[in-house]
CSV table of C-alpha atoms in Angstrom, one decimal:
chain,number,residue,atom,x,y,z
T,150,UNK,CA,-20.2,-4.4,22.1
T,151,UNK,CA,-16.8,-6.1,22.6
T,152,UNK,CA,-17.8,-9.4,21.2
T,153,UNK,CA,-19.0,-7.9,17.9
T,154,UNK,CA,-15.8,-5.9,17.7
T,155,UNK,CA,-13.7,-9.1,18.1
T,156,UNK,CA,-15.7,-10.9,15.5
T,157,UNK,CA,-15.3,-8.0,13.0
T,158,UNK,CA,-11.5,-8.0,13.6
T,159,UNK,CA,-11.3,-11.7,13.0
T,160,UNK,CA,-13.4,-11.4,9.8
T,161,UNK,CA,-11.1,-8.6,8.6
T,162,UNK,CA,-8.0,-10.6,9.3
T,163,UNK,CA,-9.3,-13.6,7.4
T,164,UNK,CA,-10.5,-11.4,4.5
T,165,UNK,CA,-7.0,-9.7,4.4
T,166,UNK,CA,-5.2,-13.0,4.4
T,167,UNK,CA,-7.4,-14.4,1.6
T,168,UNK,CA,-6.9,-11.2,-0.5
T,169,UNK,CA,-3.2,-11.4,-0.1
T,170,UNK,CA,-3.1,-15.1,-1.2
T,171,UNK,CA,-5.2,-14.2,-4.2
T,172,UNK,CA,-2.9,-11.2,-5.0
T,173,UNK,CA,0.1,-13.4,-4.8
T,174,UNK,CA,-1.5,-15.9,-7.1
T,175,UNK,CA,-2.6,-13.3,-9.6
T,176,UNK,CA,0.9,-11.8,-9.8
T,177,UNK,CA,2.5,-15.2,-10.3
T,178,UNK,CA,0.1,-16.4,-13.0
T,179,UNK,CA,-1.5,-13.5,-14.9
T,180,UNK,CA,0.1,-12.2,-18.0
T,181,UNK,CA,1.0,-8.5,-18.1
T,182,UNK,CA,-1.7,-6.5,-19.8
T,183,UNK,CA,-1.1,-2.8,-20.5
T,184,UNK,CA,-4.0,-0.4,-20.2
T,185,UNK,CA,-4.7,3.2,-19.3
T,186,UNK,CA,-4.7,3.6,-15.5
T,187,UNK,CA,-7.1,6.1,-13.8
T,188,UNK,CA,-4.8,6.8,-10.9
T,189,UNK,CA,-7.2,9.0,-9.0
T,190,UNK,CA,-9.8,6.3,-9.0
T,191,UNK,CA,-7.3,3.5,-8.0
T,192,UNK,CA,-6.0,5.6,-5.1
T,193,UNK,CA,-9.5,6.7,-4.0
T,194,UNK,CA,-10.7,3.1,-4.1
T,195,UNK,CA,-7.7,2.0,-2.1
T,196,UNK,CA,-8.6,4.5,0.7
T,197,UNK,CA,-12.3,3.3,0.5
T,198,UNK,CA,-11.2,-0.4,0.6
T,199,UNK,CA,-9.1,0.1,3.7
T,200,UNK,CA,-11.5,2.3,5.6
T,201,UNK,CA,-12.6,-0.6,7.8
T,202,UNK,CA,-9.1,-1.5,9.0
T,203,UNK,CA,-9.4,0.8,12.0
T,204,UNK,CA,-12.9,2.2,11.8
T,205,UNK,CA,-12.4,4.9,14.4
T,206,UNK,CA,-9.1,6.1,13.0
T,207,UNK,CA,-9.5,9.6,11.5
T,208,UNK,CA,-6.7,11.1,9.4
T,209,UNK,CA,-6.2,13.7,6.8
T,210,UNK,CA,-6.3,12.0,3.4
T,211,UNK,CA,-4.2,13.9,0.8
T,212,UNK,CA,-4.0,13.0,-2.9
T,213,UNK,CA,-1.8,15.0,-5.2
T,214,UNK,CA,-1.5,13.9,-8.9
T,215,UNK,CA,0.5,15.7,-11.5
T,216,UNK,CA,0.3,14.0,-14.9
T,217,UNK,CA,2.0,15.4,-17.9
T,218,UNK,CA,0.7,12.5,-20.0
T,219,UNK,CA,-1.7,9.5,-19.3
T,220,UNK,CA,-0.2,6.5,-17.4
T,221,UNK,CA,-0.3,3.1,-19.0
T,222,UNK,CA,0.6,-0.1,-17.1
T,223,UNK,CA,-0.7,-3.3,-15.7
T,224,UNK,CA,-3.7,-2.1,-13.7
T,225,UNK,CA,-4.2,-5.1,-11.4
T,226,UNK,CA,-0.6,-5.0,-10.3
T,227,UNK,CA,-0.6,-1.2,-9.8
T,228,UNK,CA,-3.8,-1.6,-7.7
T,229,UNK,CA,-2.2,-4.3,-5.5
T,230,UNK,CA,0.8,-2.1,-4.9
T,231,UNK,CA,-1.3,1.0,-4.0
T,232,UNK,CA,-3.8,-1.0,-1.9
T,233,UNK,CA,-1.0,-2.5,0.2
T,234,UNK,CA,0.8,0.8,0.8
T,235,UNK,CA,-2.3,2.8,1.7
T,236,UNK,CA,-3.7,0.0,4.0
T,237,UNK,CA,-0.3,-0.2,5.7
T,238,UNK,CA,-0.3,3.6,6.3
T,239,UNK,CA,-3.6,3.2,8.1
T,240,UNK,CA,-2.7,0.0,10.0
T,241,UNK,CA,0.4,1.6,11.4
T,242,UNK,CA,-1.0,5.1,12.0
T,243,UNK,CA,-1.3,6.8,15.4
T,244,UNK,CA,-5.1,6.7,16.1
T,245,UNK,CA,-4.8,9.1,19.0
T,246,UNK,CA,-2.9,11.7,17.0
T,247,UNK,CA,-5.3,14.4,15.8
T,248,UNK,CA,-2.8,15.5,13.1
T,249,UNK,CA,-2.6,12.0,11.5
T,250,UNK,CA,-2.3,12.0,7.7
T,251,UNK,CA,-1.8,9.7,4.7
T,252,UNK,CA,-0.5,11.5,1.7
T,253,UNK,CA,-0.2,10.1,-1.8
T,254,UNK,CA,1.9,12.1,-4.3
T,255,UNK,CA,2.0,11.0,-8.0
T,256,UNK,CA,4.0,12.4,-10.8
T,257,UNK,CA,3.5,10.9,-14.3
T,258,UNK,CA,5.9,11.7,-17.1
T,259,UNK,CA,6.4,10.1,-20.5
T,260,UNK,CA,9.0,7.8,-18.9
T,261,UNK,CA,7.4,6.7,-15.6
T,262,UNK,CA,5.0,7.1,-12.7
T,263,UNK,CA,6.6,8.0,-9.4
T,264,UNK,CA,4.3,7.4,-6.5
T,265,UNK,CA,4.9,8.3,-2.9
T,266,UNK,CA,2.8,7.2,0.1
T,267,UNK,CA,3.8,9.2,3.1
T,268,UNK,CA,2.4,9.0,6.7
T,269,UNK,CA,3.1,10.3,10.1
T,270,UNK,CA,2.4,6.9,11.8
T,271,UNK,CA,4.5,4.8,14.1
T,272,UNK,CA,7.4,4.4,11.7
T,273,UNK,CA,9.8,1.5,11.3
T,274,UNK,CA,12.9,0.9,13.3
T,275,UNK,CA,16.0,1.2,11.1
T,276,UNK,CA,17.2,-2.4,11.9
T,277,UNK,CA,13.9,-3.8,10.4
T,278,UNK,CA,14.1,-1.9,7.1
T,279,UNK,CA,16.5,-4.3,5.3
T,280,UNK,CA,14.1,-7.2,5.7
T,281,UNK,CA,10.9,-5.3,5.2
T,282,UNK,CA,10.0,-6.7,1.8
T,283,UNK,CA,10.7,-10.4,2.7
T,284,UNK,CA,7.9,-12.9,2.7
T,285,UNK,CA,6.2,-13.3,6.1
T,286,UNK,CA,8.4,-10.5,7.6
T,287,UNK,CA,6.7,-8.4,10.3
T,288,UNK,CA,8.5,-5.4,11.7
T,289,UNK,CA,6.0,-4.9,14.5
T,290,UNK,CA,3.6,-6.7,16.8
T,291,UNK,CA,1.2,-3.7,16.6
T,292,UNK,CA,-0.7,-5.3,13.8
T,293,UNK,CA,-1.5,-8.9,13.3
T,294,UNK,CA,-0.8,-8.9,9.5
T,295,UNK,CA,0.5,-11.9,7.6
T,296,UNK,CA,3.8,-10.3,6.6
T,297,UNK,CA,2.8,-10.8,2.9
T,298,UNK,CA,1.6,-7.3,1.9
T,299,UNK,CA,4.9,-5.6,1.2
T,300,UNK,CA,6.4,-8.8,-0.2
T,301,UNK,CA,3.6,-9.0,-2.7
T,302,UNK,CA,3.8,-5.2,-3.5
T,303,UNK,CA,7.5,-5.6,-4.3
T,304,UNK,CA,6.9,-8.7,-6.4
T,305,UNK,CA,4.2,-6.9,-8.4
T,306,UNK,CA,6.5,-3.8,-8.9
T,307,UNK,CA,9.3,-6.0,-10.2
T,308,UNK,CA,7.0,-7.9,-12.5
T,309,UNK,CA,6.3,-4.6,-14.3
T,310,UNK,CA,9.9,-3.5,-14.2
T,311,UNK,CA,9.3,-1.1,-11.3
T,312,UNK,CA,10.9,-0.5,-8.0
T,313,UNK,CA,9.7,0.1,-4.4
T,314,UNK,CA,11.8,1.7,-1.7
T,315,UNK,CA,11.2,2.8,1.9
T,316,UNK,CA,12.4,5.6,4.2
T,317,UNK,CA,11.3,5.7,7.8
T,318,UNK,CA,12.0,7.3,11.1
T,319,UNK,CA,10.7,5.3,14.1
T,320,UNK,CA,8.0,7.2,15.9
T,321,UNK,CA,7.7,9.8,13.2
T,322,UNK,CA,6.4,8.2,10.0
T,323,UNK,CA,7.2,6.4,6.8
T,324,UNK,CA,7.6,7.1,3.1
T,325,UNK,CA,7.3,4.5,0.4
T,326,UNK,CA,8.5,5.5,-3.1
T,327,UNK,CA,7.4,3.4,-6.2
T,328,UNK,CA,8.7,4.0,-9.7
T,329,UNK,CA,6.9,2.2,-12.6
T,330,UNK,CA,7.7,2.7,-16.3
T,331,UNK,CA,5.0,4.4,-18.3
T,332,UNK,CA,4.2,2.1,-21.2
T,333,UNK,CA,2.4,4.8,-23.2
């Protein structure tokens, strides 16, 4: 039923906006607390949490983790970063493409965690990339997002001395690369 579908979308948008405001607030106020991070669980939960974004969007979920040593960091901030990147990959996927995928590659060394979130979604036009991490910036009208997600992800990464970068080809897909020091 179309009405129920519209109600569900509105609820999702409100929920997402509230979550982003809470994430922003947590990052601004909370002290950094270093703990062991179960990266598989964090990534798997992020996929589960964003499953209702586009309920009928099916894609190949790929998770590859190579950890030489355990990863220690600020778990709430790591979760915010991963949640935002995985939900974006689904939001800007190609629902009609039977070969759609979202791939998360993680390498943990004594020095750092490198995380890549790669998709073959709609991609980002090159002229939008320089502003992508700015507050309220939206590179597309395809989604009705707030333009806060990537801004908050970058703020969280910087708070724990990490970096976040993007490469994209419009129409082909996007790759986000996050590097966060391992505080082991």
